[in-house]
Every structure is written in structure tokens, then in C-alpha cells.
Amino acid sequence: MNVSGGGGRGPSQDFDLNLAPIIDCFTVLITFMLVSASFISIGILDAGAGAAGQTASKDAPPPIIVQLELKEQFGMEIQLSGKATDKITLPAAQGDWDFVGLTRELTNIKTKWPQSDSVILSAANDIEYIHVIKIMEKLRKLTPAVLLGGF
């Protein structure tokens, strides 16, 4: 009769799990993901919320593309491309953004081209984020979709 010190249960079942290969694998995967993510560039980002009660039409592409670029010293430039091409420059109004002129010009564009249902908003590098948000809020009242581009 063989008597063991463990109460007769046999040899011990304890073992050490080698986690080094698993950690190495995750280190390589995380490094690869971080390096490859630096090459991803978003051209246009949908700002999400549209104007209340209006929906953007997805049936056909719009006849014109409306782009609004925020310039230095509170200047704005509206560019139309597609069936109509035009460039409208709005200078600053009393040291601030010309919201009245922006509303007037976008209303005129919407009257001429009722199918246009979005505005692509971009800004110069030195424009503060709070100003981009202010313009987005004004644009959401005028058009159902605001897209962020060129950031």
C-alpha cells in the first residue's frame, strides 16, 4: 500500500501557465493597429444631427455641392460645384462671423437648387473649435445635413 502525503489523491495538479507568448502576440497586434491607424484619413465626417422635421434625401446625388470654408479673421467662403460653379466671399461683420450674410446666401442657394440638402464645412487650421460649433449650429437651422470636411 502506497501512502502519499495528499490524502491519497495522487500527484499534484498544479502547473504554471506561460503567458509570455500571449503577451508578445498582443504587443505585436496593438503596435500594428496603432501604426496602421495613422494612415487613415477621414475626408468628410457626417456631423450627425439634422434640422428638426427635415430628412436628407438619399435618392440621387445633389445637382450642386455646397462647401463652406471658415477663413482667418472671421471670413467665410461659400463654394458651389456641380451643375453650377460659384465662389461667394463673406467678410467679417463688425469683427465677428457674418451670420446674416451666410443665412441670406444659403437661402438663395436653397431657392435656386432645392435639391441641395447638405453643406460641407471646413475651417483653416487656426480657427478655434468653438467657432466651428457656432457655425454648425447656424447651418443646422438652414439645411438638414452638415458634413465636416478637410479637418
GROMACS .gro file of C-alpha atoms in nm:
model
  151
    1MET     CA    1   0.000   0.000   0.000
    2ASN     CA    2   0.139   0.340  -0.110
    3VAL     CA    3   0.059   0.621   0.126
    4SER     CA    4   0.105   0.975  -0.010
    5GLY     CA    5   0.100   1.294   0.187
    6GLY     CA    6  -0.201   1.440  -0.001
    7GLY     CA    7  -0.463   1.217   0.149
    8GLY     CA    8  -0.438   0.960  -0.129
    9ARG     CA    9  -0.536   1.193  -0.413
   10GLY     CA   10  -0.230   1.123  -0.623
   11PRO     CA   11   0.021   1.364  -0.773
   12SER     CA   12  -0.040   1.740  -0.758
   13GLN     CA   13  -0.231   1.901  -1.049
   14ASP     CA   14  -0.069   2.247  -1.015
   15PHE     CA   15   0.103   2.390  -1.323
   16ASP     CA   16   0.230   2.729  -1.442
   17LEU     CA   17   0.068   2.890  -1.746
   18ASN     CA   18   0.324   3.052  -1.975
   19LEU     CA   19   0.173   3.392  -2.064
   20ALA     CA   20   0.480   3.531  -2.243
   21PRO     CA   21   0.371   3.418  -2.596
   22ILE     CA   22   0.022   3.561  -2.549
   23ILE     CA   23   0.160   3.897  -2.429
   24ASP     CA   24   0.403   3.902  -2.722
   25CYS     CA   25   0.116   3.839  -2.965
   26PHE     CA   26  -0.096   4.123  -2.822
   27THR     CA   27   0.202   4.359  -2.821
   28VAL     CA   28   0.258   4.296  -3.192
   29LEU     CA   29  -0.115   4.333  -3.271
   30ILE     CA   30  -0.151   4.659  -3.077
   31THR     CA   31   0.162   4.803  -3.237
   32PHE     CA   32   0.036   4.707  -3.583
   33MET     CA   33  -0.304   4.868  -3.519
   34LEU     CA   34  -0.151   5.192  -3.391
   35VAL     CA   35   0.087   5.220  -3.686
   36SER     CA   36  -0.180   5.145  -3.946
   37ALA     CA   37  -0.432   5.385  -3.787
   38SER     CA   38  -0.202   5.680  -3.854
   39PHE     CA   39  -0.259   5.632  -4.227
   40ILE     CA   40  -0.638   5.650  -4.200
   41SER     CA   41  -0.776   5.985  -4.309
   42ILE     CA   42  -1.139   6.086  -4.295
   43GLY     CA   43  -1.227   6.311  -4.586
   44ILE     CA   44  -1.580   6.404  -4.481
   45LEU     CA   45  -1.745   6.333  -4.149
   46ASP     CA   46  -2.123   6.346  -4.106
   47ALA     CA   47  -2.195   6.575  -3.813
   48GLY     CA   48  -2.498   6.363  -3.728
   49ALA     CA   49  -2.793   6.569  -3.616
   50GLY     CA   50  -3.002   6.732  -3.885
   51ALA     CA   51  -3.258   7.006  -3.863
   52ALA     CA   52  -3.576   6.908  -3.685
   53GLY     CA   53  -3.852   6.780  -3.912
   54GLN     CA   54  -3.632   6.755  -4.220
   55THR     CA   55  -3.460   6.450  -4.362
   56ALA     CA   56  -3.177   6.438  -4.610
   57SER     CA   57  -3.275   6.282  -4.941
   58LYS     CA   58  -3.059   5.985  -5.039
   59ASP     CA   59  -3.226   5.909  -5.375
   60ALA     CA   60  -2.980   6.079  -5.610
   61PRO     CA   61  -2.670   6.290  -5.567
   62PRO     CA   62  -2.745   6.662  -5.539
   63PRO     CA   63  -2.701   6.872  -5.853
   64ILE     CA   64  -2.460   7.101  -5.667
   65ILE     CA   65  -2.222   7.059  -5.377
   66VAL     CA   66  -2.211   7.344  -5.126
   67GLN     CA   67  -1.888   7.389  -4.931
   68LEU     CA   68  -1.837   7.648  -4.660
   69GLU     CA   69  -1.481   7.727  -4.558
   70LEU     CA   70  -1.407   7.931  -4.247
   71LYS     CA   71  -1.113   8.167  -4.306
   72GLU     CA   72  -0.888   8.367  -4.080
   73GLN     CA   73  -1.022   8.684  -3.917
   74PHE     CA   74  -1.387   8.571  -3.935
   75GLY     CA   75  -1.406   8.546  -4.313
   76MET     CA   76  -1.616   8.280  -4.489
   77GLU     CA   77  -1.615   8.144  -4.842
   78ILE     CA   78  -1.901   7.951  -4.999
   79GLN     CA   79  -1.803   7.735  -5.296
   80LEU     CA   80  -2.054   7.577  -5.530
   81SER     CA   81  -1.955   7.290  -5.759
   82GLY     CA   82  -2.152   7.061  -5.986
   83LYS     CA   83  -2.410   7.199  -6.229
   84ALA     CA   84  -2.329   7.548  -6.105
   85THR     CA   85  -1.990   7.677  -6.000
   86ASP     CA   86  -1.953   7.990  -5.794
   87LYS     CA   87  -1.741   8.131  -5.514
   88ILE     CA   88  -1.901   8.370  -5.265
   89THR     CA   89  -1.680   8.551  -5.015
   90LEU     CA   90  -1.831   8.682  -4.692
   91PRO     CA   91  -1.602   8.916  -4.498
   92ALA     CA   92  -1.629   8.967  -4.123
   93ALA     CA   93  -1.917   9.178  -3.990
   94GLN     CA   94  -1.810   9.403  -3.702
   95GLY     CA   95  -1.530   9.166  -3.602
   96ASP     CA   96  -1.747   8.852  -3.594
   97TRP     CA   97  -1.889   8.595  -3.834
   98ASP     CA   98  -2.143   8.735  -4.082
   99PHE     CA   99  -2.438   8.513  -3.988
  100VAL     CA  100  -2.687   8.740  -4.168
  101GLY     CA  101  -2.491   8.719  -4.493
  102LEU     CA  102  -2.448   8.342  -4.452
  103THR     CA  103  -2.820   8.294  -4.398
  104ARG     CA  104  -2.900   8.514  -4.699
  105GLU     CA  105  -2.659   8.333  -4.934
  106LEU     CA  106  -2.761   7.983  -4.826
  107THR     CA  107  -3.129   8.075  -4.860
  108ASN     CA  108  -3.061   8.200  -5.215
  109ILE     CA  109  -2.879   7.876  -5.296
  110LYS     CA  110  -3.163   7.669  -5.150
  111THR     CA  111  -3.414   7.870  -5.356
  112LYS     CA  112  -3.221   7.811  -5.681
  113TRP     CA  113  -3.132   7.449  -5.601
  114PRO     CA  114  -3.398   7.297  -5.371
  115GLN     CA  115  -3.241   6.950  -5.411
  116SER     CA  116  -2.925   7.057  -5.229
  117ASP     CA  117  -2.966   6.924  -4.879
  118SER     CA  118  -2.619   6.940  -4.725
  119VAL     CA  119  -2.328   7.172  -4.658
  120ILE     CA  120  -1.967   7.059  -4.622
  121LEU     CA  121  -1.799   7.268  -4.352
  122SER     CA  122  -1.421   7.308  -4.333
  123ALA     CA  123  -1.200   7.552  -4.149
  124ALA     CA  124  -0.849   7.690  -4.157
  125ASN     CA  125  -0.607   7.536  -3.908
  126ASP     CA  126  -0.606   7.832  -3.669
  127ILE     CA  127  -0.987   7.854  -3.633
  128GLU     CA  128  -1.093   7.765  -3.278
  129TYR     CA  129  -1.328   7.473  -3.226
  130ILE     CA  130  -1.594   7.689  -3.057
  131HIS     CA  131  -1.630   7.891  -3.378
  132VAL     CA  132  -1.679   7.573  -3.584
  133ILE     CA  133  -1.956   7.468  -3.345
  134LYS     CA  134  -2.124   7.812  -3.370
  135ILE     CA  135  -2.130   7.789  -3.749
  136MET     CA  136  -2.258   7.430  -3.734
  137GLU     CA  137  -2.549   7.539  -3.516
  138LYS     CA  138  -2.642   7.811  -3.766
  139LEU     CA  139  -2.610   7.569  -4.059
  140ARG     CA  140  -2.834   7.310  -3.893
  141LYS     CA  141  -3.116   7.564  -3.890
  142LEU     CA  142  -3.074   7.617  -4.265
  143THR     CA  143  -3.002   7.270  -4.404
  144PRO     CA  144  -3.081   6.914  -4.294
  145ALA     CA  145  -2.723   6.780  -4.313
  146VAL     CA  146  -2.392   6.933  -4.206
  147LEU     CA  147  -2.077   6.744  -4.302
  148LEU     CA  148  -1.732   6.815  -4.165
  149GLY     CA  149  -1.458   6.803  -4.425
  150GLY     CA  150  -1.095   6.895  -4.455
  151PHE     CA  151  -1.005   6.873  -4.088
   0.00000   0.00000   0.00000
